mmCIF file of C-alpha atoms and ligand atoms in Angstrom:
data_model
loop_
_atom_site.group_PDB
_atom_site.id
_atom_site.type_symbol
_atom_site.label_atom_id
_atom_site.label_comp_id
_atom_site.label_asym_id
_atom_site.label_seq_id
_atom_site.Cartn_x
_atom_site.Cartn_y
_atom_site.Cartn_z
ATOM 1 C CA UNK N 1 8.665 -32.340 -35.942
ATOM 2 C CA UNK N 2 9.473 -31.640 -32.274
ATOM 3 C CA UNK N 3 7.598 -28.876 -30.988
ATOM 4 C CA UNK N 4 8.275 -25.134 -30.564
ATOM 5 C CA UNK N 5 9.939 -24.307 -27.459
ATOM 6 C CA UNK N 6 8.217 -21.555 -25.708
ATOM 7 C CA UNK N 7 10.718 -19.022 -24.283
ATOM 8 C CA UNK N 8 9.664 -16.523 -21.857
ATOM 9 C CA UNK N 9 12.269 -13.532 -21.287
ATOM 10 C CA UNK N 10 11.462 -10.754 -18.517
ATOM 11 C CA UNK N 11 12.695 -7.398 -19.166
ATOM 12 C CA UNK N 12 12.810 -8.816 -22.779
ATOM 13 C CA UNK N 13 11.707 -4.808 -23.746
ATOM 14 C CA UNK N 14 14.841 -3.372 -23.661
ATOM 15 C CA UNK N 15 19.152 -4.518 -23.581
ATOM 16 C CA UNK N 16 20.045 -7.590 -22.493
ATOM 17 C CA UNK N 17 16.553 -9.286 -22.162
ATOM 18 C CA UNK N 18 15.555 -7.715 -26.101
ATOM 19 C CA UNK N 19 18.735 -9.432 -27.578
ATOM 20 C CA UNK N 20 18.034 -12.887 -25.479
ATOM 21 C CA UNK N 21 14.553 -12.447 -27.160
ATOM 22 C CA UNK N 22 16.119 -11.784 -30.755
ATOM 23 C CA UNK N 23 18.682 -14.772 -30.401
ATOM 24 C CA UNK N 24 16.169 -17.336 -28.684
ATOM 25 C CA UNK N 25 13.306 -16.742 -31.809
ATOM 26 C CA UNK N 26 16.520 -16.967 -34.440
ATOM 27 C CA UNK N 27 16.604 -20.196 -33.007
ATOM 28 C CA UNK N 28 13.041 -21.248 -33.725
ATOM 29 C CA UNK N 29 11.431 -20.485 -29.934
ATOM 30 C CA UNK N 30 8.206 -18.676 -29.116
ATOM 31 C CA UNK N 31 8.796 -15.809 -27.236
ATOM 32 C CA UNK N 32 6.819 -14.120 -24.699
ATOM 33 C CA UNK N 33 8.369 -11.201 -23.125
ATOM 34 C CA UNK N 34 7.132 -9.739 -20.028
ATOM 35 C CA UNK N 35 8.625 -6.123 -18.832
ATOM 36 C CA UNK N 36 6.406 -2.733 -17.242
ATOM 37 C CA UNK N 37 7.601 -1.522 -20.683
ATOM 38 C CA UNK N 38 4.750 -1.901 -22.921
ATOM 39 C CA UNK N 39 5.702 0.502 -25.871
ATOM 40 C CA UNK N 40 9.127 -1.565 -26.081
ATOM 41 C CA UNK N 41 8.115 -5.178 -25.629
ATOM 42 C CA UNK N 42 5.287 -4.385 -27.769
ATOM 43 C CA UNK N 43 7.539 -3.405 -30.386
ATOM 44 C CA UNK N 44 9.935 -6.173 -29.901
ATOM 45 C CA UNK N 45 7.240 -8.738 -29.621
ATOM 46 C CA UNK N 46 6.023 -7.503 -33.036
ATOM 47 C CA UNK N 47 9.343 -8.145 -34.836
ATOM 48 C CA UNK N 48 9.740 -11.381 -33.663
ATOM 49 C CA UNK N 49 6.451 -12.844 -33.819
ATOM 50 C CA UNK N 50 6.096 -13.001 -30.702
ATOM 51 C CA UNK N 51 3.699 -12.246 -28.031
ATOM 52 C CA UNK N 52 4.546 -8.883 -24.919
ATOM 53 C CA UNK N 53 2.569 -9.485 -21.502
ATOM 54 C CA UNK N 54 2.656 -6.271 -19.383
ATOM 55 C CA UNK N 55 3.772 -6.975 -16.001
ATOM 56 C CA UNK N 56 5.426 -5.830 -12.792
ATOM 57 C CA UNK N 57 7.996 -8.495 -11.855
ATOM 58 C CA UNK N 58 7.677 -7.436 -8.044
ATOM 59 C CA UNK N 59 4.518 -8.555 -8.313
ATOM 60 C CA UNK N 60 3.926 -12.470 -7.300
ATOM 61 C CA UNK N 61 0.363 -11.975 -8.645
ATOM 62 C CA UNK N 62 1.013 -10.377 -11.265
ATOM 63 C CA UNK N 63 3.744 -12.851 -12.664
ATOM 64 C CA UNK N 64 1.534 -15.891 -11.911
ATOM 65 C CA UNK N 65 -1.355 -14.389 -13.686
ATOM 66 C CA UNK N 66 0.736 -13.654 -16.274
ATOM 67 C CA UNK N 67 2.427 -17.321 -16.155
ATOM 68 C CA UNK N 68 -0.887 -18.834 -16.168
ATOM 69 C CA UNK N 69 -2.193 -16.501 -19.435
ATOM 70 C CA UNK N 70 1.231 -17.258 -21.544
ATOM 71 C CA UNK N 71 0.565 -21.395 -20.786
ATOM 72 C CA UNK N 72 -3.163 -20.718 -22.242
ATOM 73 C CA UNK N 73 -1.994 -18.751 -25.431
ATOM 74 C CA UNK N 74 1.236 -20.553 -26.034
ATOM 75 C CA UNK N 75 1.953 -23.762 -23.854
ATOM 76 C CA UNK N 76 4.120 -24.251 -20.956
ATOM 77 C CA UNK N 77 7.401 -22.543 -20.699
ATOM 78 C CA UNK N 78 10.699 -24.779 -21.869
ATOM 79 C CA UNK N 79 13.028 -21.697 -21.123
ATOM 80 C CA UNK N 80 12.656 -19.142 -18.531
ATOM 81 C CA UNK N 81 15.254 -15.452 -18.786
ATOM 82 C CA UNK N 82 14.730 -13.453 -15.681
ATOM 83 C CA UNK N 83 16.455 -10.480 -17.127
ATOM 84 C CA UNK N 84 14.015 -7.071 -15.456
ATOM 85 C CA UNK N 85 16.124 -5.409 -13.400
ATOM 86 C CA UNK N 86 16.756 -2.064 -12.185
ATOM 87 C CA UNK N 87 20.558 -0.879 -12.373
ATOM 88 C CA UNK N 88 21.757 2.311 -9.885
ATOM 89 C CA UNK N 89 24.210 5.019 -9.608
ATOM 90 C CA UNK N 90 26.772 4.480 -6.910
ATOM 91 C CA UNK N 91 26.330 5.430 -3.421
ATOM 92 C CA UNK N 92 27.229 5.322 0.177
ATOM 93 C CA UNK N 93 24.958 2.830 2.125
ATOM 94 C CA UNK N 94 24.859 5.346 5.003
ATOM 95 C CA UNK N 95 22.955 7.824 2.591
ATOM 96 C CA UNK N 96 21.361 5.636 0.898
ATOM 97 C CA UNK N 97 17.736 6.372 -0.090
ATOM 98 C CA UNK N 98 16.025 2.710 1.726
ATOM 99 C CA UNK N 99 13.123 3.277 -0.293
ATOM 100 C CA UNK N 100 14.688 3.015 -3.694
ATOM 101 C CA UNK N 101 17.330 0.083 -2.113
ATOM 102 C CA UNK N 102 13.749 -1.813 -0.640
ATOM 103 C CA UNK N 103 12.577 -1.396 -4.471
ATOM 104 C CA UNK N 104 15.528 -2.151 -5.839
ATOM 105 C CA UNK N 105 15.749 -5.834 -3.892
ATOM 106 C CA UNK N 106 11.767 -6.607 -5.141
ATOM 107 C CA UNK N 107 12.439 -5.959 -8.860
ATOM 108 C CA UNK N 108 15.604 -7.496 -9.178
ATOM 109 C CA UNK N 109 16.065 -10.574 -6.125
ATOM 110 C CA UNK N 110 12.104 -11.100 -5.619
ATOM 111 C CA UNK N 111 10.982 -10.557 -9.066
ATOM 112 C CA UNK N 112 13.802 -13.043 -10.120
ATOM 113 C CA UNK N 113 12.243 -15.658 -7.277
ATOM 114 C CA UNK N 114 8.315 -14.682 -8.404
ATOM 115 C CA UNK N 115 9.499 -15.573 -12.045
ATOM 116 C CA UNK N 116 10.980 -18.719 -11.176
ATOM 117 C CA UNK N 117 8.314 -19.935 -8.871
ATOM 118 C CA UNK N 118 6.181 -19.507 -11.368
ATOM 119 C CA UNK N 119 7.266 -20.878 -14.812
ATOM 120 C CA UNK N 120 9.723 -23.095 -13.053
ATOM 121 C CA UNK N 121 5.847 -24.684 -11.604
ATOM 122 C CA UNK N 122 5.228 -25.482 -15.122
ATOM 123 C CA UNK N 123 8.961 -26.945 -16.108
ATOM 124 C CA UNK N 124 8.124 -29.205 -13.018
ATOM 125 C CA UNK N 125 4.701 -30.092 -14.540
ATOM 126 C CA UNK N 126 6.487 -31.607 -18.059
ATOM 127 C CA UNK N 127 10.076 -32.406 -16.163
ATOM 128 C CA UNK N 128 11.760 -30.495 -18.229
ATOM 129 C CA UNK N 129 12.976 -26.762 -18.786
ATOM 130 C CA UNK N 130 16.274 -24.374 -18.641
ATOM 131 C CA UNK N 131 16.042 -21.367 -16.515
ATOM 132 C CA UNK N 132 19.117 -18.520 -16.694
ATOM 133 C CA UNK N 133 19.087 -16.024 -14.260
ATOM 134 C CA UNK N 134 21.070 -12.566 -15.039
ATOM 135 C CA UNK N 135 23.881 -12.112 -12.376
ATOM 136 C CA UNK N 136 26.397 -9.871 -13.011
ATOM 137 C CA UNK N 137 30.538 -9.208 -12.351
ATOM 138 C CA UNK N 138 28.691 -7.790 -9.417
ATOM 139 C CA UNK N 139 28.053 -11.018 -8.301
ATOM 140 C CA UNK N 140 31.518 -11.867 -7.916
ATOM 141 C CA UNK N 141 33.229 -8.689 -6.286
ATOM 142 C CA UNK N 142 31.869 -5.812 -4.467
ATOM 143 C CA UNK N 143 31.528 -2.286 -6.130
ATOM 144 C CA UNK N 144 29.558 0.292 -4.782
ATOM 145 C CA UNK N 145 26.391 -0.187 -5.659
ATOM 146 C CA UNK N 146 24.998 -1.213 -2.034
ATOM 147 C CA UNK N 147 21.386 -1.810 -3.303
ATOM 148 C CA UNK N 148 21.988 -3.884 -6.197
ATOM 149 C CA UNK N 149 25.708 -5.368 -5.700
ATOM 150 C CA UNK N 150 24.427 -7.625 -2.597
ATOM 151 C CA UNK N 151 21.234 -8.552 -4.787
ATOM 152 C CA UNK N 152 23.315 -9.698 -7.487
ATOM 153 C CA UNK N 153 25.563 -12.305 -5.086
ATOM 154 C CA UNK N 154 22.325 -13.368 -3.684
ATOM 155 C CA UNK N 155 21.042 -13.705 -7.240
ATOM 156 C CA UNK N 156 23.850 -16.277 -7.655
ATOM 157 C CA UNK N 157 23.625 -18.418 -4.734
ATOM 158 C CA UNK N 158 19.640 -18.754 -5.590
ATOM 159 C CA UNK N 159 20.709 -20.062 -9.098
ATOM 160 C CA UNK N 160 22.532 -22.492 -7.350
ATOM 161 C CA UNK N 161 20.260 -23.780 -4.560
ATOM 162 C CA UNK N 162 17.020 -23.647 -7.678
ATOM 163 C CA UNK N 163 19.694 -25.978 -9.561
ATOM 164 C CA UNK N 164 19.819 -28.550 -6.657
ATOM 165 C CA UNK N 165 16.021 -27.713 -5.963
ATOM 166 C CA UNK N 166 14.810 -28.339 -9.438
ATOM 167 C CA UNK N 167 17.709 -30.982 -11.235
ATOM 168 C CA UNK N 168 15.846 -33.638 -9.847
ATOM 169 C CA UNK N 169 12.538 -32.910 -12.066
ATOM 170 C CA UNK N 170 15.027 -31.739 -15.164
ATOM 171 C CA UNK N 171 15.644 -28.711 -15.434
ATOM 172 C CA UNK N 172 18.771 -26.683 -15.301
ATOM 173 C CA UNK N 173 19.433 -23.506 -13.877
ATOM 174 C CA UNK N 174 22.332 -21.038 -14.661
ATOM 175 C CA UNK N 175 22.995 -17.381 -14.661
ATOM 176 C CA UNK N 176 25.019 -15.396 -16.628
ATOM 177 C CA UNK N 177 27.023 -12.490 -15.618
ATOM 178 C CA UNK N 178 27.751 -9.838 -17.683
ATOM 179 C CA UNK N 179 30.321 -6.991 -17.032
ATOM 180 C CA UNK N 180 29.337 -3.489 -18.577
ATOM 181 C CA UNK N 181 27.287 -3.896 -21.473
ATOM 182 C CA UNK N 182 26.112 -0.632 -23.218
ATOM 183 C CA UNK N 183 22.063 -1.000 -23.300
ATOM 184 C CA UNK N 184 20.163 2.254 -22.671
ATOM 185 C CA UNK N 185 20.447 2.330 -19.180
ATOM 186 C CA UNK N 186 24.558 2.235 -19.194
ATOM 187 C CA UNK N 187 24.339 4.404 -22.245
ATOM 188 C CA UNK N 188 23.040 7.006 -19.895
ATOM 189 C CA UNK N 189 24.891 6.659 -17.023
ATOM 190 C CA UNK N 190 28.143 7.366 -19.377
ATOM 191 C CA UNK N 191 26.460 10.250 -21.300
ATOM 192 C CA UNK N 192 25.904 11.746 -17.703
ATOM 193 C CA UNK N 193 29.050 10.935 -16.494
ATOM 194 C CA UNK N 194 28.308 8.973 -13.334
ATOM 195 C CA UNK N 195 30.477 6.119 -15.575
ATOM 196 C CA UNK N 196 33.382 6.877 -16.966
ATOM 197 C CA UNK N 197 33.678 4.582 -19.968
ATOM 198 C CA UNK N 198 38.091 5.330 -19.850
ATOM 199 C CA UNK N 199 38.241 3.237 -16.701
ATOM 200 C CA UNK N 200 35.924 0.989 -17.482
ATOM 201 C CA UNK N 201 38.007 0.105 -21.140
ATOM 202 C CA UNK N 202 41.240 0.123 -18.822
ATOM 203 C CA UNK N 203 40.305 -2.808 -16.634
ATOM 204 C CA UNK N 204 39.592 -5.700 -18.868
ATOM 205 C CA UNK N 205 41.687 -8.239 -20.617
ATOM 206 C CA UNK N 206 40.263 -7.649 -23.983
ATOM 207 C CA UNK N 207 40.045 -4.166 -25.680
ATOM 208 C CA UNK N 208 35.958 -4.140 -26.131
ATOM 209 C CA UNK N 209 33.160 -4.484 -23.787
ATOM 210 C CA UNK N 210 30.423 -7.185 -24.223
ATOM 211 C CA UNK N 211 27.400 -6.403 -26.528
ATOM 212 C CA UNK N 212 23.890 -7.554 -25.870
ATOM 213 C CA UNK N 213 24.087 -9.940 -28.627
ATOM 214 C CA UNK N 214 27.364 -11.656 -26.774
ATOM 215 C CA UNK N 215 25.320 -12.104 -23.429
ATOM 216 C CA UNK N 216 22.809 -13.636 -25.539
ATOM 217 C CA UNK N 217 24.441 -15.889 -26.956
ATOM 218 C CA UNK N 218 26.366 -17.253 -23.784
ATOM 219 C CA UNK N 219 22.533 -17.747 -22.969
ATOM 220 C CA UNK N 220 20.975 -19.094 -25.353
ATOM 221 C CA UNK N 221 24.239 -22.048 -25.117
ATOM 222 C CA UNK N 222 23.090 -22.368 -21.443
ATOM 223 C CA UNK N 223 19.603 -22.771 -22.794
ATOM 224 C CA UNK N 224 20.875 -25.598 -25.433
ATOM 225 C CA UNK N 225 21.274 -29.068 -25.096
ATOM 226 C CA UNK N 226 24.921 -28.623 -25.764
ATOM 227 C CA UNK N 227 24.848 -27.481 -21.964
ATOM 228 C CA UNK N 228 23.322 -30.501 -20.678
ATOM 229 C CA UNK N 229 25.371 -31.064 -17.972
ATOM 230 C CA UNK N 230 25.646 -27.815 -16.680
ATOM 231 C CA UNK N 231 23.800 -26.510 -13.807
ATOM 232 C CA UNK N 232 24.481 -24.234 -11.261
ATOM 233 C CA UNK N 233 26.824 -21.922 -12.246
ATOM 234 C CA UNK N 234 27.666 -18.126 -13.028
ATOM 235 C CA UNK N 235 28.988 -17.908 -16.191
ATOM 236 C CA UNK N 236 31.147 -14.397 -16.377
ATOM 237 C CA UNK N 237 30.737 -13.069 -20.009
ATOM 238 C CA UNK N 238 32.859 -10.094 -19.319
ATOM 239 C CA UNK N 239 35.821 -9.248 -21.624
ATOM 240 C CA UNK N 240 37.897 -10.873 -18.563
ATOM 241 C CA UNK N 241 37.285 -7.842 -16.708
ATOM 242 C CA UNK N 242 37.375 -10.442 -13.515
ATOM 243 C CA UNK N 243 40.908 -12.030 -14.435
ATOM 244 C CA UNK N 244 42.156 -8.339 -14.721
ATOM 245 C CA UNK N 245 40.546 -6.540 -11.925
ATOM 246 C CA UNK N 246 43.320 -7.590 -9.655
ATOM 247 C CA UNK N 247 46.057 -7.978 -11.776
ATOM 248 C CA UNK N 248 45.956 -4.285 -13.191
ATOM 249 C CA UNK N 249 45.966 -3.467 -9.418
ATOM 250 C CA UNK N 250 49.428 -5.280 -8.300
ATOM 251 C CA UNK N 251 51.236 -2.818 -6.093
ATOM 252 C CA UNK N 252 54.432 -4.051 -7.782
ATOM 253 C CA UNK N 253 53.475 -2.954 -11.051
ATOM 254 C CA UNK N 254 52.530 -5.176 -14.788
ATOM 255 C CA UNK N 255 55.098 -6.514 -16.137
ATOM 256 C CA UNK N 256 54.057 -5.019 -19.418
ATOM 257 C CA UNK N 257 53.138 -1.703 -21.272
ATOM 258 C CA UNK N 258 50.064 -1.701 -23.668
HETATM 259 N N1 NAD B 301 24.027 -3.443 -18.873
HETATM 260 C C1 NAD B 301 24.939 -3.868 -18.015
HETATM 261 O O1 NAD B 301 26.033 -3.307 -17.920
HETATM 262 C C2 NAD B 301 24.655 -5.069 -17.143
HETATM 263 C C3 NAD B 301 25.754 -5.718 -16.562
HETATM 264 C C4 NAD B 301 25.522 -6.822 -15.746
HETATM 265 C C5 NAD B 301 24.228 -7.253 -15.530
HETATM 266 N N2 NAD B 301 23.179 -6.599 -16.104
HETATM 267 C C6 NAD B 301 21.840 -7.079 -15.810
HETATM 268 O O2 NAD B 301 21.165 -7.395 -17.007
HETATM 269 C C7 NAD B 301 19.752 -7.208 -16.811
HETATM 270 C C8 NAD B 301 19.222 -6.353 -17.946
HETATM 271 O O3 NAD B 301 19.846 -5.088 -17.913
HETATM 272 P P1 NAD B 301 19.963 -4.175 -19.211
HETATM 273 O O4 NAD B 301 21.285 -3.548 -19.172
HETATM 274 O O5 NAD B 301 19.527 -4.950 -20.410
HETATM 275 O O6 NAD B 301 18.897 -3.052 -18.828
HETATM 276 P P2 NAD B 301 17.642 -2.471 -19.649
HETATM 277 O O7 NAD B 301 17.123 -1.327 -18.845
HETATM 278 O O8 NAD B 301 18.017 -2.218 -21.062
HETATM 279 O O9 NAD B 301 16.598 -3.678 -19.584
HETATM 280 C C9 NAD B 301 15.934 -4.007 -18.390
HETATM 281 C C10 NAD B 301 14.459 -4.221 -18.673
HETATM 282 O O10 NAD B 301 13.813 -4.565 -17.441
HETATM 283 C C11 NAD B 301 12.557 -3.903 -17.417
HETATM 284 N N3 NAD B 301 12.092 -3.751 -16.056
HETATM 285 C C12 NAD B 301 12.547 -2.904 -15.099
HETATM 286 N N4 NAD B 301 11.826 -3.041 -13.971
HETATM 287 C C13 NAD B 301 10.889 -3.993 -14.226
HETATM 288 C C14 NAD B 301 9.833 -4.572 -13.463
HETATM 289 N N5 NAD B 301 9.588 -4.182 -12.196
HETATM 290 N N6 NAD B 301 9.078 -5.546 -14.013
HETATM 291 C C15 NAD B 301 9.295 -5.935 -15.307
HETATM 292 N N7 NAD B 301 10.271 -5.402 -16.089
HETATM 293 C C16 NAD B 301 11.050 -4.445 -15.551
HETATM 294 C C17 NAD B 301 12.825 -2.549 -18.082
HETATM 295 O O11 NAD B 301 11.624 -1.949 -18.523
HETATM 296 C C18 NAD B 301 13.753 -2.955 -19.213
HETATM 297 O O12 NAD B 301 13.035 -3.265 -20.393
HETATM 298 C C19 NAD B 301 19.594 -6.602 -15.410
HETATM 299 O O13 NAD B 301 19.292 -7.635 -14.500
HETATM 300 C C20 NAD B 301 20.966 -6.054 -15.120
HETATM 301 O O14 NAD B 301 21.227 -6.010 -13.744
HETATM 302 C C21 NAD B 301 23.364 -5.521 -16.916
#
């Protein structure tokens, strides 16, 4: 019998990362999840059999130490989610508050690099391993979000320079990129009305926004060997909100009514 994967999901407490978590143990992985979160990924972790490892992703210490205890208690990661992150309200970069932007870039840019470096150390060790980093539409297209739009673009050109880095001891590297998905933190931002979930629904192609459980999936294909010969790229898993963006736009008008 071939051996468990071991499947190690940051920011696996909460949204995106707790469905990737759900979806990657349906499919026969052990899961650790690391996330500052503990009452969540505890939770989570209990429901899934798997195992929740406290930890600040903007800390290079702190992920290594915590790469270094998931090897001892469950082997060496085969699949690495870097899915922590930190998402903002919008703003004007000349106001913006540098602090939160500086914290911003750590959590989501450097904690996605620490968490690489780290497990993608072991993948290296056993030549072997799928890493899929969370980009966004934001990757694609600005918005203004100056502290965390950027961060997601550079998100995908590291994807693609750890994919030429890394294909060489194989492993694969991807990222996904969602468009609005309603975990808590969206959930909130609509509630308090700094999203306004009418626009949103009038932009993309199809008439429903992504759930958790449809980013994980696009994942946990980038994680199979049905994606073997993919590496490097931004998958958009975003109701076509990118093909329509534009379109819906056109000073001359669409062609159409709904
Ligand atoms: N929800 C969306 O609309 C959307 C769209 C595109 C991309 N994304 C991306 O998906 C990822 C997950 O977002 P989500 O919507 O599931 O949010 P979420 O808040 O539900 O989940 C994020 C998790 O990251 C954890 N986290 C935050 N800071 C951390 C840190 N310093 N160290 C460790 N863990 C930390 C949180 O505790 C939380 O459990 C993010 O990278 C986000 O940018 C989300």
């Amino acid at each position: 019998m071939a051996a468990r994967r071991v499947a190690v999901i940051t920011g696996g407490s909460s949204g995106i990362g707790e469905a990737t978590a759900r979806r990657l143990a349906a499919d026969g992985c052990a899961v650790a999840i690391l996330d500052v979160n503990r009452a969540g990924g505890e939770a989570v972790a209990k429901s899934l059999s798997g195992r929740f490892y406290k930890c600040d992703v903007a800390d290079a210490k702190a992920v290594d130490a915590a790469a270094g205890q998931i090897e001892t208690d469950l082997g060496s990661a085969d699949i690495l989610v870097t899915s922590a992150g930190l998402i903002p309200n919008s703003e004007a970069i000349m106001d913006m508050d540098m602090a939160a932007h500086d914290r911003m870039w750590q959590v989501n840019y450097n904690g996605t690099i620490h968490a690489c470096r780290a497990f993608g150390r072991q993948m290296i060790a056993r030549k072997r391993g799928a890493i899929v980093t969370l980009g966004s539409i934001n990757s694609r297209l600005p918005l203004p979000l100056p502290a965390y739009n950027p961060g997601k673009a550079a998100i995908e050109r590291l994807t693609q320079l750890l994919a030429v880095e890394l294909g060489r001891h194989g492993i694969r590297v991807n990222s996904v990129g969602p468009t609005y998905v309603m975990t808590p933190p969206l959930r909130a931002k609509v509630e308090s009305g700094q999203r306004d979930l009418g626009k949103i629904m009038g932009v993309h192609a199809l008439n429903r926004l992504p759930e958790p459980a449809d980013i994980a999936d696009a994942i946990a294909y980038l994680c199979s060997d049905q994606a073997k010969a993919i590496t490097g790229v931004l998958l958009p898993v975003d109701a076509g909100w990118l093909a329509a963006v534009s379109y819906r736009t056109y000073a001359g008008g669409v062609p159409w009514t709904e």
